[in-house]
CSV table of C-alpha atoms in Angstrom, one decimal:
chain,number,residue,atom,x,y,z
A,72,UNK,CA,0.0,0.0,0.0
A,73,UNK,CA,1.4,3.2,-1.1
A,74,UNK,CA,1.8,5.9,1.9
A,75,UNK,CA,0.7,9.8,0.6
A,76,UNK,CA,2.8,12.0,2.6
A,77,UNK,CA,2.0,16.2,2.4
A,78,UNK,CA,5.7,17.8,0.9
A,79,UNK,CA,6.7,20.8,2.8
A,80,UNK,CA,6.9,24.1,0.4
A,81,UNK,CA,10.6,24.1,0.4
A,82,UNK,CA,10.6,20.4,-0.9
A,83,UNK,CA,8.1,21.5,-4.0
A,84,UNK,CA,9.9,24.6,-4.9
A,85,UNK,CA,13.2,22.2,-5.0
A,86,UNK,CA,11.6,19.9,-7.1
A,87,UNK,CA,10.4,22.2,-9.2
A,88,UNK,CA,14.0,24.0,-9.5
A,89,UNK,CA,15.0,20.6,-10.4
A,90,UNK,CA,12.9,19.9,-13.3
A,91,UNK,CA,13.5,23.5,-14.2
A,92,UNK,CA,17.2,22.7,-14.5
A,93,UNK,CA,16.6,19.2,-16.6
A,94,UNK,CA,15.1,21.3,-18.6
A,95,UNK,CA,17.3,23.7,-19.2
A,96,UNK,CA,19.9,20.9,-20.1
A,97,UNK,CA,17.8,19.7,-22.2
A,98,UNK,CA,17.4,22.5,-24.4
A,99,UNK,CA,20.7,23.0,-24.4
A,100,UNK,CA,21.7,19.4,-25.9
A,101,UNK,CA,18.9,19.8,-28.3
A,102,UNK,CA,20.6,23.0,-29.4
A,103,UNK,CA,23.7,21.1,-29.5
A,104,UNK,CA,22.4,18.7,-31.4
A,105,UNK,CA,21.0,20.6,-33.5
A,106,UNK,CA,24.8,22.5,-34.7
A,107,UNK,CA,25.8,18.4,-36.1
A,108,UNK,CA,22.7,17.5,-37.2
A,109,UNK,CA,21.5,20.3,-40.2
A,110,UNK,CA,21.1,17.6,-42.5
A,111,UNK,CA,19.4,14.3,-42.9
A,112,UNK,CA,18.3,12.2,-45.9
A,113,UNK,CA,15.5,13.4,-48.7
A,114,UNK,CA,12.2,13.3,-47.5
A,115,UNK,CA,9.4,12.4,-50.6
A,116,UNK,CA,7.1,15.1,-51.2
A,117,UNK,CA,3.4,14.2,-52.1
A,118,UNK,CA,1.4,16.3,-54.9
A,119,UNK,CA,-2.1,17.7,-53.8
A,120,UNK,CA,-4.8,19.2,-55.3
A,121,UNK,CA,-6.8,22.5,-54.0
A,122,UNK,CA,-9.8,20.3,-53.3
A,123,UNK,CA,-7.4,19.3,-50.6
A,124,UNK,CA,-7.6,21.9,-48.8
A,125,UNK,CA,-11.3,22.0,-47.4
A,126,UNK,CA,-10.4,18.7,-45.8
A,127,UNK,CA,-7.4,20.0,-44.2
A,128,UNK,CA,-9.2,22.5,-43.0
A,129,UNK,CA,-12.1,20.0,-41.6
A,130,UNK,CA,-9.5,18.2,-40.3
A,131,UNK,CA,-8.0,21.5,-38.1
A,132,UNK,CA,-11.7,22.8,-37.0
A,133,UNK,CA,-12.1,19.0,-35.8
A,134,UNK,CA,-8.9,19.4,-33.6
A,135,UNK,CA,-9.7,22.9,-32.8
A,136,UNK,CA,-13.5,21.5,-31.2
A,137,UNK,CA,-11.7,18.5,-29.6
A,138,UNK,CA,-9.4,21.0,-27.6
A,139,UNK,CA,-11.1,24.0,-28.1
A,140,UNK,CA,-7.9,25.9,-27.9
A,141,UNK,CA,-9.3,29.0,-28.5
A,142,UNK,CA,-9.0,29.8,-24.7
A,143,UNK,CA,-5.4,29.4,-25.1
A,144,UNK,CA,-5.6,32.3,-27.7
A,145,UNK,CA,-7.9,34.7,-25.9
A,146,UNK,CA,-5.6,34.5,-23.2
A,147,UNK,CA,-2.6,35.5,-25.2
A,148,UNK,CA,-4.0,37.7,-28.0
A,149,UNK,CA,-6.0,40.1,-26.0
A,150,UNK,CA,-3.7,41.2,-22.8
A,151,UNK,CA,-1.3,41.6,-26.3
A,152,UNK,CA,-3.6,43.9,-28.1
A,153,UNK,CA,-4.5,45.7,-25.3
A,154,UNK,CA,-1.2,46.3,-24.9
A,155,UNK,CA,-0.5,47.9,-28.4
A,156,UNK,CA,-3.6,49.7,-28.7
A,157,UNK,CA,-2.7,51.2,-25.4
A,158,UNK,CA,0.3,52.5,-26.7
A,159,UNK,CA,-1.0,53.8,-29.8
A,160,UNK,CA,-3.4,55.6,-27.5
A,161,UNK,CA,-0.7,57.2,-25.3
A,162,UNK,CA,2.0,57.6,-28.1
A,163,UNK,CA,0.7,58.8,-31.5
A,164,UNK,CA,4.1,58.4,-33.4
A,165,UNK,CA,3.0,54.5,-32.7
A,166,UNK,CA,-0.2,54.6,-34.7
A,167,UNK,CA,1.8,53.8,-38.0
A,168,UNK,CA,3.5,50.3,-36.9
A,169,UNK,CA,-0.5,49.3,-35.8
A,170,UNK,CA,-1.0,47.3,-39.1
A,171,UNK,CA,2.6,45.9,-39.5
A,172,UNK,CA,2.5,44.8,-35.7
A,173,UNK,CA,-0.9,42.7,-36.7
A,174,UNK,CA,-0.4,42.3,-40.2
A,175,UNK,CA,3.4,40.1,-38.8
A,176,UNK,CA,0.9,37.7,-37.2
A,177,UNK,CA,1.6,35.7,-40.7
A,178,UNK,CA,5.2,35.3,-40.0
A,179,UNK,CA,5.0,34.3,-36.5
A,180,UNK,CA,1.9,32.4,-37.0
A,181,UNK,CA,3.7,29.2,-37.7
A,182,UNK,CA,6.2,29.2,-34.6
A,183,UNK,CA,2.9,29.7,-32.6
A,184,UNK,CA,1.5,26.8,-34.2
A,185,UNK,CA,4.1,24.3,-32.6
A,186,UNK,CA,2.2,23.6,-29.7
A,187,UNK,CA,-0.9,22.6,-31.6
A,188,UNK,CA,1.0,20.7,-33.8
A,189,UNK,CA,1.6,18.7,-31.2
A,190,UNK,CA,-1.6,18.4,-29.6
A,191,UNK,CA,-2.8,17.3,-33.7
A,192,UNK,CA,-0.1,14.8,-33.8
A,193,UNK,CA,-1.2,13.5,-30.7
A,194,UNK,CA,-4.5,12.7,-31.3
A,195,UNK,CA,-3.9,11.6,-34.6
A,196,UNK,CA,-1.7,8.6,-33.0
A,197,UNK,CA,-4.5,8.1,-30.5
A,198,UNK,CA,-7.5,8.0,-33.3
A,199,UNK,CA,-5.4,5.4,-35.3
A,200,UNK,CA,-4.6,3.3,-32.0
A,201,UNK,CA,-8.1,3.7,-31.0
A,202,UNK,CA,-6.7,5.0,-28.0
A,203,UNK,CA,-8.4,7.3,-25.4
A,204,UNK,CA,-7.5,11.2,-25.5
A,205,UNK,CA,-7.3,13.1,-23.0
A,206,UNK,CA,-7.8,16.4,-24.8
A,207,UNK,CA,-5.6,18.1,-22.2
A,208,UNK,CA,-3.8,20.9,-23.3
A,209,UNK,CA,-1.1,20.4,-21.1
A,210,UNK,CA,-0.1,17.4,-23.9
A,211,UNK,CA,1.4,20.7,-25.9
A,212,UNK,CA,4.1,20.9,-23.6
A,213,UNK,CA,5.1,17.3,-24.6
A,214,UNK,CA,6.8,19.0,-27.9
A,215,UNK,CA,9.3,20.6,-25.5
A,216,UNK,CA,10.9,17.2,-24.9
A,217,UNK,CA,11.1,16.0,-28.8
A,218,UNK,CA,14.5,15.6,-29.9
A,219,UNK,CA,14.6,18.4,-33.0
A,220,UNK,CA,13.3,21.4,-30.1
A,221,UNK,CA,16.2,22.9,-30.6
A,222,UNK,CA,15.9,22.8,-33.9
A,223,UNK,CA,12.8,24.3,-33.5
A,224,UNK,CA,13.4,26.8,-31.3
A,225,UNK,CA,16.4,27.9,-34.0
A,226,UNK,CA,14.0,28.1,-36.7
A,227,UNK,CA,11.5,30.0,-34.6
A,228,UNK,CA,14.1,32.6,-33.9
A,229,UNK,CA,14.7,33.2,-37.6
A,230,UNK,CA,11.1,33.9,-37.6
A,231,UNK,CA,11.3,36.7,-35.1
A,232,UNK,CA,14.0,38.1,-36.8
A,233,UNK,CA,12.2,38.4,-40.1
A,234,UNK,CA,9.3,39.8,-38.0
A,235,UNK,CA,11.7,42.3,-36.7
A,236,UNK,CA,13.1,43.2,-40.0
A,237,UNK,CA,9.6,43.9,-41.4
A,238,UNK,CA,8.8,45.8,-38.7
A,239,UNK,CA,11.9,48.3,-39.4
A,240,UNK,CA,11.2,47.9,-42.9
A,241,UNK,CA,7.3,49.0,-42.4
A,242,UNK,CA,8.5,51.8,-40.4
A,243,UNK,CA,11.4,53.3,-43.0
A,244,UNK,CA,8.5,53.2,-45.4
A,245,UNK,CA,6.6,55.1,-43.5
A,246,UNK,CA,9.5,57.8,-42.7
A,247,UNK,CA,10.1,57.8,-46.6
A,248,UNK,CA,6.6,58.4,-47.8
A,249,UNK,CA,5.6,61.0,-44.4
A,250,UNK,CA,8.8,62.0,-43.3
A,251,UNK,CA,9.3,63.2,-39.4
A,252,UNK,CA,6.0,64.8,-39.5
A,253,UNK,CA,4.0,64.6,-36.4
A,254,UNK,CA,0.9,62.7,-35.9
A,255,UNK,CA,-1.8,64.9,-34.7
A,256,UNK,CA,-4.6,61.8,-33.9
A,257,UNK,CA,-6.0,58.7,-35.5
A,258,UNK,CA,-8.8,60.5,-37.2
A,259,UNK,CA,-5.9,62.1,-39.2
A,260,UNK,CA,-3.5,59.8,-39.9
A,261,UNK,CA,-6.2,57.6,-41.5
A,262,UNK,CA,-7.7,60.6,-43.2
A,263,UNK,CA,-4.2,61.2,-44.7
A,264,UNK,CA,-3.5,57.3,-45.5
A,265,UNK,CA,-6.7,56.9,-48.0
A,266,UNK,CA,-6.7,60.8,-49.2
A,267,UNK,CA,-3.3,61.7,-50.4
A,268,UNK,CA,-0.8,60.3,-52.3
A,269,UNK,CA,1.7,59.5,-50.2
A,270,UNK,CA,-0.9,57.5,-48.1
A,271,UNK,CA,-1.5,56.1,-51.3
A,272,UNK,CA,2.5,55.2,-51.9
A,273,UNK,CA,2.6,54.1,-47.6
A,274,UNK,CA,-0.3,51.4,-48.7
A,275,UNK,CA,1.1,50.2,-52.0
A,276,UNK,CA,4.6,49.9,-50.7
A,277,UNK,CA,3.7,48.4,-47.3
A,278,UNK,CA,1.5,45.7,-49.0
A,279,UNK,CA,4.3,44.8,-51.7
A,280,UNK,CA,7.3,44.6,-48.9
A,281,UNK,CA,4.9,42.7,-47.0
A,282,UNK,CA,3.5,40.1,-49.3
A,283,UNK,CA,7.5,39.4,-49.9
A,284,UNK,CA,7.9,38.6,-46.2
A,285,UNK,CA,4.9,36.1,-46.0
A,286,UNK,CA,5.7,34.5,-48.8
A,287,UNK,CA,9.3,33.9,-48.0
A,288,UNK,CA,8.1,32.9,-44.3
A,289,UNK,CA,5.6,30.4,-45.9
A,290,UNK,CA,7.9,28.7,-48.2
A,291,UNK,CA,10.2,28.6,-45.2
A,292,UNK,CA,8.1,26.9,-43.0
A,293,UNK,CA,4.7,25.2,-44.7
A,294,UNK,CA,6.1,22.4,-43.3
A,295,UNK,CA,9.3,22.5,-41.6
A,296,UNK,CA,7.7,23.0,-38.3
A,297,UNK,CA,5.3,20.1,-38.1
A,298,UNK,CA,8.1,18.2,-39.8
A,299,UNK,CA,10.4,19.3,-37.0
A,300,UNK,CA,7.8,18.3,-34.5
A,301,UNK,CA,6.8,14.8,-36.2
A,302,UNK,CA,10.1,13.4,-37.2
A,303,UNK,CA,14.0,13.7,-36.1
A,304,UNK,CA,15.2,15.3,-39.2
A,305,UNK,CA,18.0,18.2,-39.5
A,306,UNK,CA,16.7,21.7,-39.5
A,307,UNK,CA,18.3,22.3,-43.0
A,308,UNK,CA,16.2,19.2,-44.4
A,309,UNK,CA,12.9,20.4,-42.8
A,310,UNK,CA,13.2,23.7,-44.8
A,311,UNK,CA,14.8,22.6,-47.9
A,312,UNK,CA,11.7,20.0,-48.0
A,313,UNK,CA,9.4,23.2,-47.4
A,314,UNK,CA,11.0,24.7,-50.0
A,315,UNK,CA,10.6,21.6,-52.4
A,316,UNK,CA,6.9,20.7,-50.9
A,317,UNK,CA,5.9,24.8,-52.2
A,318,UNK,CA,7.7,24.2,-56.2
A,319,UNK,CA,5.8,20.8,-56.5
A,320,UNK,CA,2.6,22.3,-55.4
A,321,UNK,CA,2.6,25.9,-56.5
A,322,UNK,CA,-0.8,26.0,-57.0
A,323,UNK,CA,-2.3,24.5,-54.1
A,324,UNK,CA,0.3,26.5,-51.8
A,325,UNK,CA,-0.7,30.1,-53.1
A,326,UNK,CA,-4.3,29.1,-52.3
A,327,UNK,CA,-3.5,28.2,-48.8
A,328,UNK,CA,-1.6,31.3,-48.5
A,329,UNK,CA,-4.9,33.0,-49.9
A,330,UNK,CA,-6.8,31.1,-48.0
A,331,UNK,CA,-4.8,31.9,-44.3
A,332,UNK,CA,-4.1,35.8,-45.2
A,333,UNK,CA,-7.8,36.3,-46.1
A,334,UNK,CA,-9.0,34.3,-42.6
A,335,UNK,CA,-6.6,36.3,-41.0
A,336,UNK,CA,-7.9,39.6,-42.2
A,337,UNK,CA,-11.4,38.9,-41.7
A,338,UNK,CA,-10.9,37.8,-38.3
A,339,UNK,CA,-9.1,40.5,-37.3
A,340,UNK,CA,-11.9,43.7,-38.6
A,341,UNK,CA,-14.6,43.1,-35.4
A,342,UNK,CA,-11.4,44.0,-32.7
A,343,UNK,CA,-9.5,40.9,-33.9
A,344,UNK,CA,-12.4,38.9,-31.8
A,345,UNK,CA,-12.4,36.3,-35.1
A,346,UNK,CA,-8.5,35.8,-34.1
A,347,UNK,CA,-9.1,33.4,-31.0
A,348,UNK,CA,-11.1,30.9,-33.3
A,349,UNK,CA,-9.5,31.4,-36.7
A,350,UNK,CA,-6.0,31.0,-35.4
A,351,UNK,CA,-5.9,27.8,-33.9
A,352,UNK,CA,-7.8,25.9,-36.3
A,353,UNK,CA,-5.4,27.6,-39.0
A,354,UNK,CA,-2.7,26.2,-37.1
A,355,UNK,CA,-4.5,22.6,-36.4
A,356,UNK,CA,-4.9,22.5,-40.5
A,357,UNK,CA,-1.2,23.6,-41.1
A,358,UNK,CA,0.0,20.3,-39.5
A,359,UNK,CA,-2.9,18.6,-41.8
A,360,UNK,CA,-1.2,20.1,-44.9
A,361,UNK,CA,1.8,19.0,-43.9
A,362,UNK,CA,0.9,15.3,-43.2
A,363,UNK,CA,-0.6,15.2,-46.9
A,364,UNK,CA,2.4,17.1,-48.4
A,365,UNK,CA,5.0,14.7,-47.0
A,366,UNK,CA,3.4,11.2,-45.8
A,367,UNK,CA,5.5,8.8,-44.2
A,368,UNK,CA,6.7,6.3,-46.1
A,369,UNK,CA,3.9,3.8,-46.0
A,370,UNK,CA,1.6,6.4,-46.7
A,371,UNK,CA,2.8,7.6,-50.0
A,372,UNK,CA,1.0,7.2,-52.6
């Protein structure tokens, strides 16, 4: 018979220091690991059709109701908007970056994702097993302890950095369309974006620059994360085969872009309210997309 003794408060926060620090080790071999281990061999890439995608994204909204992570994202996107939209309040010379800081969402989007990859991969194993599933979200914290997190984690970073670089870039766009002019209040700065022509020049610019970022970020990652998460490949061989997945299925891959981009910017007009729901299941169908793009080996067809 087992005997349930109460821990003291110094024992937990020890315990907890400890897994804390096997962590931490962790992370750091997978980092290591991840330096000698760029490369692994060729993965096969599948051809789809754009029919495909309405049963990847059936597939995502089926994940999203099983976990209903939209919680998850209320809890994360609105303390962060309230943040910026403060600041824009407060500090006019902010109202500019407003659409870039949103509008980056697409580049970030799939290093957010990685967590619900793993809750998808999960109970994909446990529908084929027939197992039970526990629909816990504390199963996304499982993908800390695969072998490519690193990997992941190094990949996720090259994200942030494009994100950073577009945000500069968005704002020296600004500066060269404006200049250092001051901004009076919202009702003129978007009174000056639609009616003059260098509002005219901020938009057309802004939207080119931009659509070069999310495109590169999407060819960079359509499936290198979920691959990262699913398999122990190199990080180098995880993008090159999102590079390779996008050039055998242009067509397919431009609509999902459409098809993300367009959710995105409808989700976001009613106070990006839409965002909580459109989000995760986005991100459940991204690790879909990816399991139809490149199968495992038994599955290929």
């Amino acid at each position: 018979m087992d005997v349930q003794t109460i821990r003291n408060p110094v024992e937990c926060v020890i315990d907890e220091l400890r897994e804390a620090a096997r962590g931490v080790g962790d992370a750091g071999r997978s980092l290591g690991r991840t330096s000698t281990h760029l490369f692994s061999g060729s993965l096969a890439v599948s051809r789809i059709e754009t029919s495909d995608l309405r049963e990847v994204l059936a597939r995502g909204f089926d994940d999203f109701m099983a976990y209903r992570t939209d919680i998850l994202f209320l809890l994360a996107i609105y303390p962060l908007a309230s943040l910026v939209i403060g600041a824009a309040a407060l500090h006019h010379a902010f109202i500019p970056m407003l659409f870039p800081i949103v509008s980056g969402s697409v580049i970030l989007g799939p290093f957010v994702g990685v967590f619900l990859y793993e809750l998808s991969r999960r109970r994909e194993i446990n529908l084929e097993r027939h197992h039970a599933d526990t629909h816990s979200w504390a199963n996304a914290l499982t993908v800390t302890r695969r072998r490519n997190f690193g990997a992941i984690m190094l990949l996720g970073f090259m994200l942030v950095l494009m994100y950073l670089i577009w945000l500069g870039t968005a704002f020296w766009i600004y500066r060269v369309t404006h200049g250092p002019q001051a901004i009076e209040s919202v009702g003129l700065f978007v009174q000056d974006l639609f009616l003059t022509q260098a509002g005219w020049w901020l938009i057309g610019a802004g939207l080119a620059v931009g659509f070069l970022f999310a495109v590169l970020a999407l060819m960079m990652t359509v499936v290198s994360f979920p691959l990262l998460v699913d398999r122990d490949v190199g990080l180098g061989t995880a993008v090159q085969t999102s590079f390779r997945a996008v050039r055998a299925n242009p067509v397919p891959i431009v609509a999902w872009g459409l098809v993300v981009a367009g959710s995105l910017v409808l989700a976001a007009i009613p106070l990006l309210i839409g965002l909580a729901i459109v989000m995760p299941v986005l991100c459940h169908a991204s690790w879909h997309l990816y399991r139809k793009l490149v199968p495992h080996q038994h599955e290929a067809h």
